[in-house]
Coordinates of C-alpha atoms in Angstrom, one line a residue:
H11 CA -65.0 -5.1 94.3
N12 CA -66.1 -6.3 91.2
T13 CA -66.7 -2.9 89.2
A14 CA -69.8 -4.5 86.5
A15 CA -71.7 -5.8 90.3
N16 CA -70.7 -2.6 92.6
L17 CA -71.5 0.1 89.7
S18 CA -75.6 1.7 90.4
G19 CA -75.9 4.8 89.0
I20 CA -74.1 7.0 86.5
A21 CA -74.2 10.5 85.0
A22 CA -72.5 12.9 82.4
K23 CA -71.7 16.4 83.0
D24 CA -69.2 18.7 81.1
G25 CA -66.9 16.2 80.3
K26 CA -67.1 14.1 83.2
L27 CA -68.7 10.8 84.1
Y28 CA -70.7 10.2 87.8
I29 CA -70.3 6.9 88.8
S30 CA -71.7 5.5 92.1
L31 CA -70.2 2.4 93.0
R32 CA -72.6 0.2 95.7
L33 CA -70.5 -2.0 97.5
S34 CA -67.7 0.8 98.1
Q35 CA -69.7 3.2 98.8
E36 CA -68.2 6.2 97.0
I37 CA -69.1 8.2 94.2
V38 CA -66.2 8.4 91.2
V39 CA -65.9 10.9 89.2
Y40 CA -63.7 10.2 85.8
D41 CA -63.0 12.5 83.6
A42 CA -64.5 11.5 80.3
S43 CA -62.1 11.4 77.6
D44 CA -59.1 9.5 79.2
M45 CA -61.1 7.9 81.9
K46 CA -58.4 8.9 84.8
V47 CA -60.0 9.6 88.0
L48 CA -61.1 13.2 89.5
K49 CA -62.3 12.6 92.8
R50 CA -63.8 9.8 95.1
W51 CA -66.1 10.9 97.3
S52 CA -67.8 8.5 100.0
I53 CA -71.0 8.2 100.1
P54 CA -73.8 5.9 102.0
K55 CA -75.5 3.2 100.3
P56 CA -75.3 5.3 96.7
A57 CA -78.0 4.1 94.4
G58 CA -78.6 6.4 90.9
L59 CA -77.5 9.9 89.9
T60 CA -78.6 12.7 87.7
F61 CA -78.9 16.4 87.1
N62 CA -81.4 18.5 87.9
Q63 CA -81.9 22.0 86.0
Q64 CA -79.5 24.2 88.1
G65 CA -76.8 21.7 87.0
Q66 CA -76.6 19.8 90.4
L67 CA -75.7 16.3 91.3
L68 CA -78.8 14.5 93.0
A69 CA -78.0 10.8 94.2
I70 CA -80.1 8.3 96.1
S71 CA -78.7 7.7 99.5
G72 CA -79.5 4.8 101.3
K73 CA -83.4 5.3 101.4
T74 CA -83.2 9.4 101.0
V75 CA -81.9 11.6 98.1
V76 CA -79.1 14.0 98.8
I77 CA -77.7 17.4 96.8
V78 CA -73.7 16.5 95.6
D79 CA -71.6 19.5 96.0
L80 CA -69.4 18.7 93.2
N81 CA -66.0 20.7 94.4
S82 CA -66.4 18.4 97.6
G83 CA -68.4 15.8 97.6
K84 CA -70.4 16.9 100.8
T85 CA -74.2 15.8 101.0
S86 CA -77.1 17.9 101.0
P87 CA -80.7 16.5 102.4
L88 CA -83.3 16.9 99.4
I89 CA -85.8 14.1 99.6
D90 CA -85.7 12.1 103.5
S91 CA -89.3 10.7 103.7
D92 CA -91.7 8.6 101.4
L93 CA -88.8 6.5 99.7
K94 CA -88.2 2.7 100.9
A95 CA -85.8 1.3 98.3
P96 CA -84.9 3.9 96.3
V97 CA -82.8 2.9 93.0
G98 CA -82.9 4.9 90.0
I99 CA -83.7 8.7 89.4
A100 CA -84.3 11.0 86.7
T101 CA -85.6 14.6 86.3
N102 CA -87.8 16.2 83.6
K103 CA -87.8 19.9 82.5
A104 CA -90.3 21.2 84.9
G105 CA -87.8 20.1 87.6
D106 CA -89.9 17.2 89.4
I107 CA -87.9 14.6 90.4
F108 CA -88.5 10.8 89.8
V109 CA -87.9 8.1 91.9
S110 CA -87.7 4.0 91.2
D111 CA -89.1 2.6 94.3
W112 CA -89.0 -0.6 94.8
A113 CA -90.1 -2.7 98.3
D114 CA -93.8 -2.3 98.9
A115 CA -94.1 0.5 96.3
Q116 CA -93.3 -1.1 93.2
C117 CA -93.8 2.0 91.2
V118 CA -91.9 5.5 90.6
K119 CA -92.6 8.5 93.1
V120 CA -92.8 11.9 91.6
F121 CA -91.4 15.0 93.9
S122 CA -91.0 18.6 93.9
P123 CA -87.8 20.1 92.9
K124 CA -87.8 20.5 96.5
G125 CA -88.7 17.6 97.4
K126 CA -92.1 17.6 98.3
F127 CA -93.8 14.3 97.2
L128 CA -96.3 14.7 94.6
R129 CA -97.5 11.7 93.3
T130 CA -96.9 8.1 91.9
V131 CA -96.3 6.5 88.3
G132 CA -97.5 3.3 88.1
K133 CA -99.6 1.4 90.0
P134 CA -98.4 1.4 94.1
G135 CA -97.4 -2.1 95.3
G136 CA -96.9 -2.9 91.7
R137 CA -98.0 -5.8 89.6
N138 CA -98.0 -9.6 91.2
W139 CA -95.1 -12.0 90.2
L140 CA -97.6 -14.4 89.3
G141 CA -100.8 -13.9 87.9
A142 CA -102.3 -12.1 84.9
F143 CA -99.9 -9.3 83.7
D144 CA -100.6 -5.6 84.9
A145 CA -99.7 -3.1 82.1
D146 CA -100.4 0.1 84.9
G147 CA -98.1 -1.9 87.5
M148 CA -94.2 -2.0 87.3
L149 CA -92.4 -4.9 89.0
M150 CA -88.7 -3.6 90.2
P151 CA -88.8 -0.8 88.3
R152 CA -84.8 0.1 88.3
Q153 CA -83.0 2.6 85.6
I154 CA -85.5 5.6 84.3
A155 CA -85.0 8.4 82.0
V156 CA -87.4 11.1 81.0
D157 CA -87.0 12.3 77.4
K158 CA -87.4 15.4 75.3
N159 CA -91.1 14.6 74.9
D160 CA -91.5 14.6 79.0
R161 CA -91.8 10.4 78.7
L162 CA -90.6 8.6 81.5
W163 CA -88.9 5.3 80.3
V164 CA -88.8 2.6 83.5
A165 CA -86.4 -0.5 82.7
E166 CA -87.7 -2.8 85.1
N167 CA -85.3 -5.7 87.2
D168 CA -87.3 -8.5 86.0
N169 CA -86.4 -11.5 83.1
F170 CA -89.6 -13.1 82.1
P171 CA -90.6 -11.4 80.6
R172 CA -88.4 -7.9 80.2
R173 CA -90.6 -4.6 80.1
I174 CA -89.5 -1.5 79.3
S175 CA -92.1 0.8 79.2
A176 CA -93.4 4.5 78.6
W177 CA -95.5 6.6 80.5
D178 CA -96.4 10.5 80.5
S179 CA -94.5 11.9 83.3
N180 CA -97.1 14.7 84.0
S181 CA -100.3 12.6 84.1
G182 CA -98.8 9.3 84.8
K183 CA -100.5 7.5 82.0
L184 CA -98.8 4.5 80.5
I185 CA -97.7 5.2 76.9
D186 CA -96.5 2.2 75.5
D187 CA -94.5 -0.8 76.8
F188 CA -92.0 -3.5 75.0
V189 CA -92.2 -6.7 76.4
G190 CA -90.3 -10.0 75.5
S191 CA -87.9 -12.7 76.5
T192 CA -84.5 -11.8 78.2
T193 CA -83.1 -11.6 74.4
Y194 CA -85.2 -8.8 73.1
G195 CA -85.6 -6.8 75.6

């Protein structure tokens, strides 16, 4: 499989890169210094990856979020409801888990560190493909990250316009967005 088309998530910790490969249905662990493969773990339909505050690797697998054991690669369920088409994942300082969800959700869903659904960021259902632009709605929110100031950054998977937005991760309010052509984005 073409690695670029296959790559669906990446996380780094302790000199290792963790790469999820959707088409190959695996997570591959690399030594970041020389890119030698250290481990390969089979995982159904992997997507986004992140580490939580306890150092556990969280991975999207199909319509769920799992904890991946860093020694064996075995998974245990963390979030197994309230997601329809999850893509990206991140955590904040409080340990809350943020998951970008496609299908009819088109928003970011927030879960407690134990996996309980708490709230959404962005208007559930997103914004329309055509028509008036609704800044409170997302369209195909792909990769996400939470910065040290607890801002949730969302990169949307749409080219017209390309949009990256910043949200308050606690209140869910839009802080700012950057919208432009594909070149700008």
